[in-house]
Amino acid sequence: MSATGIEDSGHDQEWADGPAGPCGPAVDMRLLPALDALLQEGSVTGAAERLALSPPAMSRALSKIRRALGDPVLVRAGRGLVPTPRALELQPKVRALMREAESLLTPSRQQDLTRVDRTLTIVADEAYAAVLAPVLLNRASAQVPLARFTFTVQNSHGSAPLREGAVDIEVGIIDEPSPELRIEPLFDDRFVGVARAGHPLLDGAVTAEAFASVRHISVSRKGRMTGPIDAALHARGLSRDVVAAVPSYGEALLMIPAGDFVTAMPRSLAGSARGAVGVEVFDLPVETEPISICQAWHPRHDTEPVHLWLRQAVRAALTRQAPGGPAVRGGSGDPGEREADRTVEEQTDD
């Protein structure tokens, strides 16, 4: 088979009419490059050489083109062939179609991001959106000025919005990895405690007993009141008083300064909120595991220039928020070794 998809097998049935469809015989798109070559060369032999076919294969293609058009296309004049009026009429149209087809199969040129007019949709917890939005908007104003951004909270649909194209990227703790998605770890984080400035808990060392004695707010999309922190406290014979469950860290941060509540959240978020909402950050007095903050997207966007820009911008915005920023108040034990489980407070529930 040649590069055009035309079989050069020497059998006439290769150029038999295709199966009939509801509107008549099916169109054989392989005839377009053959017709283009014949009109360009004005010769069966020349067209065959252009498409790397044998002359008999090109002759069969010409026969089928004649049947399809109801026109001889090329007719003999002396020792050569000349195009019919119908062929001359078709020649620029066929050439334009071939150029368009060739452009479709050519790697795209670098897209000018300053001309991209598109809305980019990002799924992230409210608190992560608060960290991302200023950085993305400032960067976009100079690099992708026509872009618009929609931030939406995590939902119960799992990876479906990414697969279906309703969402461009998801940022945070990806608790449902899918083989259909690209997932890029950005940094490892750990959970810390958060309380209002001047909270009595912070007057001394934050022991497990002192931590368990105060009122807590859980962050859980399913409204669960318990999680790994409770299991760690239970192992010490302790339990805590969880008075409310909210679906996002943003809501928890709004509640903390208004009362003597405490909550737990990733240090990268807590450090950013520390100055903005008047809270203090402290190490949890129980041992849990680290969490991985990631961005996820569908492979359809792998090489899309504006999506490449988006992933790079998210990476730059969040990696600079990685733990290692504002110091936290120490609890009992070694604060450098205490890290929180990725499902602390069941924050990753759908």
GROMACS .gro file of C-alpha atoms in nm:
model
  350
    1MET     CA    1   0.000   0.000   0.000
    2SER     CA    2   0.125   0.346  -0.086
    3ALA     CA    3   0.140   0.647   0.142
    4THR     CA    4  -0.198   0.757   0.006
    5GLY     CA    5  -0.371   0.440   0.125
    6ILE     CA    6  -0.427   0.319  -0.234
    7GLU     CA    7  -0.361  -0.050  -0.272
    8ASP     CA    8  -0.117  -0.128  -0.554
    9SER     CA    9  -0.206  -0.497  -0.572
   10GLY     CA   10  -0.278  -0.535  -0.941
   11HIS     CA   11  -0.638  -0.644  -0.877
   12ASP     CA   12  -0.925  -0.445  -1.026
   13GLN     CA   13  -1.151  -0.514  -0.727
   14GLU     CA   14  -0.935  -0.277  -0.523
   15TRP     CA   15  -1.109   0.004  -0.711
   16ALA     CA   16  -1.458  -0.141  -0.714
   17ASP     CA   17  -1.738   0.086  -0.601
   18GLY     CA   18  -1.772   0.110  -0.224
   19PRO     CA   19  -2.078  -0.013  -0.034
   20ALA     CA   20  -2.396   0.185  -0.085
   21GLY     CA   21  -2.508   0.409   0.200
   22PRO     CA   22  -2.851   0.563   0.274
   23CYS     CA   23  -2.775   0.843   0.023
   24GLY     CA   24  -2.614   0.630  -0.247
   25PRO     CA   25  -2.267   0.481  -0.301
   26ALA     CA   26  -2.011   0.564  -0.034
   27VAL     CA   27  -1.750   0.825  -0.130
   28ASP     CA   28  -1.397   0.688  -0.152
   29MET     CA   29  -1.184   0.966  -0.005
   30ARG     CA   30  -0.870   0.795  -0.136
   31LEU     CA   31  -0.963   0.928  -0.479
   32LEU     CA   32  -0.890   1.289  -0.382
   33PRO     CA   33  -0.507   1.257  -0.378
   34ALA     CA   34  -0.526   1.052  -0.698
   35LEU     CA   35  -0.741   1.317  -0.869
   36ASP     CA   36  -0.513   1.594  -0.745
   37ALA     CA   37  -0.204   1.415  -0.880
   38LEU     CA   38  -0.369   1.346  -1.217
   39LEU     CA   39  -0.473   1.710  -1.257
   40GLN     CA   40  -0.131   1.834  -1.146
   41GLU     CA   41   0.065   1.602  -1.374
   42GLY     CA   42  -0.174   1.565  -1.671
   43SER     CA   43  -0.041   1.211  -1.701
   44VAL     CA   44  -0.120   0.873  -1.551
   45THR     CA   45   0.250   0.786  -1.537
   46GLY     CA   46   0.344   1.118  -1.374
   47ALA     CA   47   0.060   1.091  -1.121
   48ALA     CA   48   0.164   0.735  -1.037
   49GLU     CA   49   0.522   0.848  -0.971
   50ARG     CA   50   0.400   1.139  -0.754
   51LEU     CA   51   0.202   0.901  -0.531
   52ALA     CA   52   0.452   0.612  -0.544
   53LEU     CA   53   0.205   0.387  -0.727
   54SER     CA   54   0.236   0.171  -1.035
   55PRO     CA   55   0.078   0.303  -1.360
   56PRO     CA   56  -0.184   0.021  -1.360
   57ALA     CA   57  -0.295   0.120  -1.006
   58MET     CA   58  -0.329   0.484  -1.111
   59SER     CA   59  -0.523   0.377  -1.422
   60ARG     CA   60  -0.771   0.194  -1.198
   61ALA     CA   61  -0.799   0.504  -0.981
   62LEU     CA   62  -0.871   0.717  -1.290
   63SER     CA   63  -1.141   0.474  -1.401
   64LYS     CA   64  -1.313   0.502  -1.067
   65ILE     CA   65  -1.283   0.883  -1.066
   66ARG     CA   66  -1.447   0.891  -1.411
   67ARG     CA   67  -1.736   0.677  -1.287
   68ALA     CA   68  -1.779   0.891  -0.975
   69LEU     CA   69  -1.777   1.221  -1.166
   70GLY     CA   70  -1.953   1.107  -1.479
   71ASP     CA   71  -1.675   1.281  -1.672
   72PRO     CA   72  -1.363   1.149  -1.851
   73VAL     CA   73  -1.143   1.402  -1.657
   74LEU     CA   74  -0.844   1.352  -1.889
   75VAL     CA   75  -0.879   1.286  -2.263
   76ARG     CA   76  -0.620   1.211  -2.525
   77ALA     CA   77  -0.492   1.492  -2.745
   78GLY     CA   78  -0.214   1.381  -2.976
   79ARG     CA   79   0.044   1.191  -2.769
   80GLY     CA   80  -0.069   1.334  -2.437
   81LEU     CA   81  -0.376   1.391  -2.217
   82VAL     CA   82  -0.563   1.716  -2.159
   83PRO     CA   83  -0.816   1.799  -1.884
   84THR     CA   84  -1.183   1.836  -1.962
   85PRO     CA   85  -1.369   2.159  -1.872
   86ARG     CA   86  -1.511   1.980  -1.567
   87ALA     CA   87  -1.160   1.880  -1.459
   88LEU     CA   88  -1.037   2.240  -1.499
   89GLU     CA   89  -1.328   2.357  -1.283
   90LEU     CA   90  -1.244   2.104  -1.012
   91GLN     CA   91  -0.867   2.152  -1.010
   92PRO     CA   92  -0.845   2.456  -0.772
   93LYS     CA   93  -1.107   2.304  -0.539
   94VAL     CA   94  -0.926   1.972  -0.520
   95ARG     CA   95  -0.591   2.147  -0.462
   96ALA     CA   96  -0.744   2.355  -0.180
   97LEU     CA   97  -0.887   2.042  -0.017
   98MET     CA   98  -0.548   1.870  -0.035
   99ARG     CA   99  -0.370   2.169   0.119
  100GLU     CA  100  -0.625   2.173   0.403
  101ALA     CA  101  -0.578   1.799   0.460
  102GLU     CA  102  -0.199   1.839   0.461
  103SER     CA  103  -0.226   2.120   0.718
  104LEU     CA  104  -0.438   1.898   0.945
  105LEU     CA  105  -0.161   1.637   0.949
  106THR     CA  106   0.118   1.887   1.010
  107PRO     CA  107   0.235   1.973   1.366
  108SER     CA  108   0.066   2.295   1.475
  109ARG     CA  109   0.267   2.612   1.500
  110GLN     CA  110   0.334   2.765   1.839
  111GLN     CA  111   0.012   2.926   1.955
  112ASP     CA  112   0.017   3.296   2.034
  113LEU     CA  113  -0.113   3.293   2.393
  114THR     CA  114  -0.188   3.664   2.385
  115ARG     CA  115  -0.466   3.586   2.133
  116VAL     CA  116  -0.620   3.293   2.323
  117ASP     CA  117  -0.975   3.388   2.426
  118ARG     CA  118  -1.088   3.103   2.647
  119THR     CA  119  -1.231   3.025   2.991
  120LEU     CA  120  -1.015   2.785   3.196
  121THR     CA  121  -1.198   2.589   3.466
  122ILE     CA  122  -1.012   2.478   3.779
  123VAL     CA  123  -1.147   2.247   4.048
  124ALA     CA  124  -0.995   2.326   4.387
  125ASP     CA  125  -1.089   2.368   4.749
  126GLU     CA  126  -1.183   2.728   4.830
  127ALA     CA  127  -0.864   2.775   5.027
  128TYR     CA  128  -0.646   2.649   4.741
  129ALA     CA  129  -0.842   2.873   4.503
  130ALA     CA  130  -0.758   3.167   4.730
  131VAL     CA  131  -0.387   3.081   4.697
  132LEU     CA  132  -0.399   3.016   4.322
  133ALA     CA  133  -0.627   3.291   4.198
  134PRO     CA  134  -0.407   3.598   4.265
  135VAL     CA  135  -0.098   3.434   4.117
  136LEU     CA  136  -0.279   3.302   3.807
  137LEU     CA  137  -0.462   3.627   3.741
  138ASN     CA  138  -0.149   3.838   3.774
  139ARG     CA  139   0.048   3.604   3.550
  140ALA     CA  140  -0.234   3.577   3.296
  141SER     CA  141  -0.273   3.955   3.266
  142ALA     CA  142   0.072   3.969   3.108
  143GLN     CA  143   0.089   3.633   2.927
  144VAL     CA  144  -0.269   3.527   2.845
  145PRO     CA  145  -0.461   3.854   2.874
  146LEU     CA  146  -0.784   3.734   2.709
  147ALA     CA  147  -0.817   3.423   2.929
  148ARG     CA  148  -1.086   3.395   3.196
  149PHE     CA  149  -1.081   3.166   3.498
  150THR     CA  150  -1.357   2.975   3.672
  151PHE     CA  151  -1.280   2.820   4.011
  152THR     CA  152  -1.519   2.551   4.128
  153VAL     CA  153  -1.517   2.332   4.438
  154GLN     CA  154  -1.466   1.959   4.438
  155ASN     CA  155  -1.780   1.754   4.382
  156SER     CA  156  -1.906   1.397   4.396
  157HIS     CA  157  -1.858   1.324   4.025
  158GLY     CA  158  -1.499   1.200   4.060
  159SER     CA  159  -1.292   1.224   3.742
  160ALA     CA  160  -1.593   1.255   3.507
  161PRO     CA  161  -1.572   1.637   3.462
  162LEU     CA  162  -1.204   1.607   3.359
  163ARG     CA  163  -1.280   1.322   3.117
  164GLU     CA  164  -1.576   1.505   2.964
  165GLY     CA  165  -1.393   1.835   2.923
  166ALA     CA  166  -1.610   2.031   3.169
  167VAL     CA  167  -1.300   2.095   3.383
  168ASP     CA  168  -0.946   2.176   3.265
  169ILE     CA  169  -0.754   2.088   3.579
  170GLU     CA  170  -0.806   1.967   3.936
  171VAL     CA  171  -0.574   2.079   4.213
  172GLY     CA  172  -0.532   1.937   4.563
  173ILE     CA  173  -0.546   1.590   4.709
  174ILE     CA  174  -0.641   1.355   4.424
  175ASP     CA  175  -0.812   1.081   4.619
  176GLU     CA  176  -0.947   0.889   4.318
  177PRO     CA  177  -0.653   0.832   4.078
  178SER     CA  178  -0.769   0.718   3.735
  179PRO     CA  179  -0.563   0.557   3.456
  180GLU     CA  180  -0.743   0.795   3.219
  181LEU     CA  181  -0.589   1.102   3.383
  182ARG     CA  182  -0.247   1.259   3.409
  183ILE     CA  183  -0.156   1.324   3.772
  184GLU     CA  184   0.148   1.534   3.860
  185PRO     CA  185   0.262   1.553   4.226
  186LEU     CA  186   0.351   1.912   4.310
  187PHE     CA  187   0.480   1.879   4.666
  188ASP     CA  188   0.435   1.685   4.989
  189ASP     CA  189   0.241   1.862   5.259
  190ARG     CA  190   0.142   1.786   5.616
  191PHE     CA  191  -0.154   1.872   5.830
  192VAL     CA  192  -0.128   2.123   6.112
  193GLY     CA  193  -0.369   2.265   6.367
  194VAL     CA  194  -0.528   2.607   6.328
  195ALA     CA  195  -0.681   2.824   6.602
  196ARG     CA  196  -0.759   3.193   6.645
  197ALA     CA  197  -0.486   3.419   6.770
  198GLY     CA  198  -0.497   3.425   7.151
  199HIS     CA  199  -0.676   3.090   7.182
  200PRO     CA  200  -0.622   2.946   7.535
  201LEU     CA  201  -0.490   2.623   7.380
  202LEU     CA  202  -0.184   2.817   7.263
  203ASP     CA  203  -0.092   2.951   7.609
  204GLY     CA  204   0.132   2.649   7.668
  205ALA     CA  205   0.255   2.333   7.497
  206VAL     CA  206  -0.010   2.177   7.274
  207THR     CA  207  -0.027   1.832   7.428
  208ALA     CA  208  -0.261   1.558   7.312
  209GLU     CA  209  -0.468   1.606   7.628
  210ALA     CA  210  -0.498   1.983   7.578
  211PHE     CA  211  -0.577   1.935   7.207
  212ALA     CA  212  -0.855   1.684   7.285
  213SER     CA  213  -1.012   1.911   7.546
  214VAL     CA  214  -1.110   2.195   7.306
  215ARG     CA  215  -1.392   2.217   7.052
  216HIS     CA  216  -1.309   2.108   6.696
  217ILE     CA  217  -1.439   2.172   6.345
  218SER     CA  218  -1.407   1.886   6.097
  219VAL     CA  219  -1.357   1.942   5.724
  220SER     CA  220  -1.541   1.672   5.529
  221ARG     CA  221  -1.740   1.685   5.207
  222LYS     CA  222  -1.954   1.401   5.347
  223GLY     CA  223  -2.007   1.568   5.681
  224ARG     CA  224  -1.813   1.311   5.881
  225MET     CA  225  -1.713   1.403   6.232
  226THR     CA  226  -1.427   1.159   6.283
  227GLY     CA  227  -1.109   1.056   6.103
  228PRO     CA  228  -0.747   0.951   6.153
  229ILE     CA  229  -0.686   1.217   6.420
  230ASP     CA  230  -0.956   1.057   6.630
  231ALA     CA  231  -0.800   0.714   6.584
  232ALA     CA  232  -0.463   0.851   6.699
  233LEU     CA  233  -0.623   1.014   7.005
  234HIS     CA  234  -0.820   0.698   7.083
  235ALA     CA  235  -0.493   0.502   7.092
  236ARG     CA  236  -0.394   0.730   7.382
  237GLY     CA  237  -0.725   0.686   7.557
  238LEU     CA  238  -0.849   1.029   7.446
  239SER     CA  239  -1.139   1.163   7.241
  240ARG     CA  240  -1.220   1.511   7.115
  241ASP     CA  241  -1.538   1.717   7.086
  242VAL     CA  242  -1.617   1.780   6.717
  243VAL     CA  243  -1.901   2.033   6.717
  244ALA     CA  244  -1.938   2.088   6.342
  245ALA     CA  245  -1.839   1.953   6.001
  246VAL     CA  246  -1.799   2.183   5.700
  247PRO     CA  247  -1.724   2.087   5.338
  248SER     CA  248  -1.422   2.312   5.276
  249TYR     CA  249  -1.120   2.467   5.443
  250GLY     CA  250  -1.237   2.812   5.340
  251GLU     CA  251  -1.550   2.777   5.553
  252ALA     CA  252  -1.348   2.644   5.845
  253LEU     CA  253  -1.112   2.943   5.825
  254LEU     CA  254  -1.407   3.182   5.843
  255MET     CA  255  -1.535   3.011   6.158
  256ILE     CA  256  -1.207   2.983   6.347
  257PRO     CA  257  -1.155   3.354   6.435
  258ALA     CA  258  -1.514   3.382   6.566
  259GLY     CA  259  -1.480   3.135   6.855
  260ASP     CA  260  -1.261   2.898   7.050
  261PHE     CA  261  -1.261   2.632   6.779
  262VAL     CA  262  -0.967   2.451   6.626
  263THR     CA  263  -0.934   2.262   6.297
  264ALA     CA  264  -0.670   2.083   6.091
  265MET     CA  265  -0.564   2.163   5.734
  266PRO     CA  266  -0.260   2.137   5.502
  267ARG     CA  267   0.024   2.357   5.620
  268SER     CA  268   0.051   2.524   5.278
  269LEU     CA  269  -0.302   2.661   5.321
  270ALA     CA  270  -0.272   2.740   5.689
  271GLY     CA  271   0.046   2.941   5.634
  272SER     CA  272  -0.122   3.150   5.362
  273ALA     CA  273  -0.426   3.218   5.583
  274ARG     CA  274  -0.226   3.304   5.892
  275GLY     CA  275  -0.196   3.674   5.826
  276ALA     CA  276  -0.515   3.712   5.622
  277VAL     CA  277  -0.771   3.589   5.877
  278GLY     CA  278  -0.589   3.624   6.207
  279VAL     CA  279  -0.520   3.262   6.298
  280GLU     CA  280  -0.230   3.077   6.455
  281VAL     CA  281  -0.082   2.756   6.323
  282PHE     CA  282   0.050   2.478   6.546
  283ASP     CA  283   0.184   2.125   6.510
  284LEU     CA  284  -0.059   1.844   6.574
  285PRO     CA  285   0.027   1.647   6.889
  286VAL     CA  286  -0.045   1.312   6.717
  287GLU     CA  287   0.149   1.127   6.450
  288THR     CA  288  -0.006   1.079   6.107
  289GLU     CA  289   0.120   1.052   5.749
  290PRO     CA  290   0.217   1.304   5.477
  291ILE     CA  291  -0.015   1.409   5.197
  292SER     CA  292   0.065   1.469   4.831
  293ILE     CA  293  -0.070   1.784   4.665
  294CYS     CA  294  -0.118   1.721   4.291
  295GLN     CA  295  -0.267   1.860   3.974
  296ALA     CA  296  -0.467   1.633   3.742
  297TRP     CA  297  -0.585   1.676   3.382
  298HIS     CA  298  -0.705   1.470   3.087
  299PRO     CA  299  -0.447   1.361   2.824
  300ARG     CA  300  -0.641   1.547   2.552
  301HIS     CA  301  -0.474   1.863   2.686
  302ASP     CA  302  -0.117   1.728   2.697
  303THR     CA  303   0.014   1.941   2.411
  304GLU     CA  304  -0.240   2.226   2.407
  305PRO     CA  305  -0.033   2.545   2.449
  306VAL     CA  306  -0.271   2.730   2.680
  307HIS     CA  307  -0.309   2.420   2.897
  308LEU     CA  308   0.068   2.380   2.916
  309TRP     CA  309   0.078   2.741   3.035
  310LEU     CA  310  -0.193   2.669   3.295
  311ARG     CA  311  -0.011   2.368   3.439
  312GLN     CA  312   0.315   2.558   3.458
  313ALA     CA  313   0.142   2.850   3.631
  314VAL     CA  314  -0.029   2.622   3.884
  315ARG     CA  315   0.302   2.448   3.949
  316ALA     CA  316   0.479   2.777   4.009
  317ALA     CA  317   0.201   2.911   4.233
  318LEU     CA  318   0.172   2.608   4.458
  319THR     CA  319   0.531   2.493   4.486
  320ARG     CA  320   0.620   2.828   4.635
  321GLN     CA  321   0.347   2.763   4.893
  322ALA     CA  322   0.504   2.429   4.992
  323PRO     CA  323   0.587   2.372   5.360
  324GLY     CA  324   0.890   2.567   5.462
  325GLY     CA  325   0.710   2.902   5.479
  326PRO     CA  326   0.584   3.056   5.805
  327ALA     CA  327   0.688   2.871   6.119
  328VAL     CA  328   0.427   2.692   6.327
  329ARG     CA  329   0.398   2.679   6.702
  330GLY     CA  330   0.545   2.364   6.850
  331GLY     CA  331   0.339   2.094   7.014
  332SER     CA  332   0.465   1.799   7.215
  333GLY     CA  333   0.736   1.588   7.056
  334ASP     CA  334   0.946   1.668   6.746
  335PRO     CA  335   0.744   1.899   6.515
  336GLY     CA  336   0.966   1.812   6.220
  337GLU     CA  337   0.862   1.448   6.237
  338ARG     CA  338   0.485   1.487   6.289
  339GLU     CA  339   0.293   1.481   5.961
  340ALA     CA  340  -0.076   1.432   5.903
  341ASP     CA  341  -0.259   1.162   5.714
  342ARG     CA  342  -0.386   1.256   5.368
  343THR     CA  343  -0.739   1.183   5.488
  344VAL     CA  344  -0.721   1.380   5.813
  345GLU     CA  345  -1.072   1.500   5.897
  346GLU     CA  346  -1.194   1.298   5.593
  347GLN     CA  347  -1.128   1.605   5.384
  348THR     CA  348  -1.083   1.395   5.074
  349ASP     CA  349  -1.426   1.232   5.088
  350ASP     CA  350  -1.650   1.280   4.790
   0.00000   0.00000   0.00000
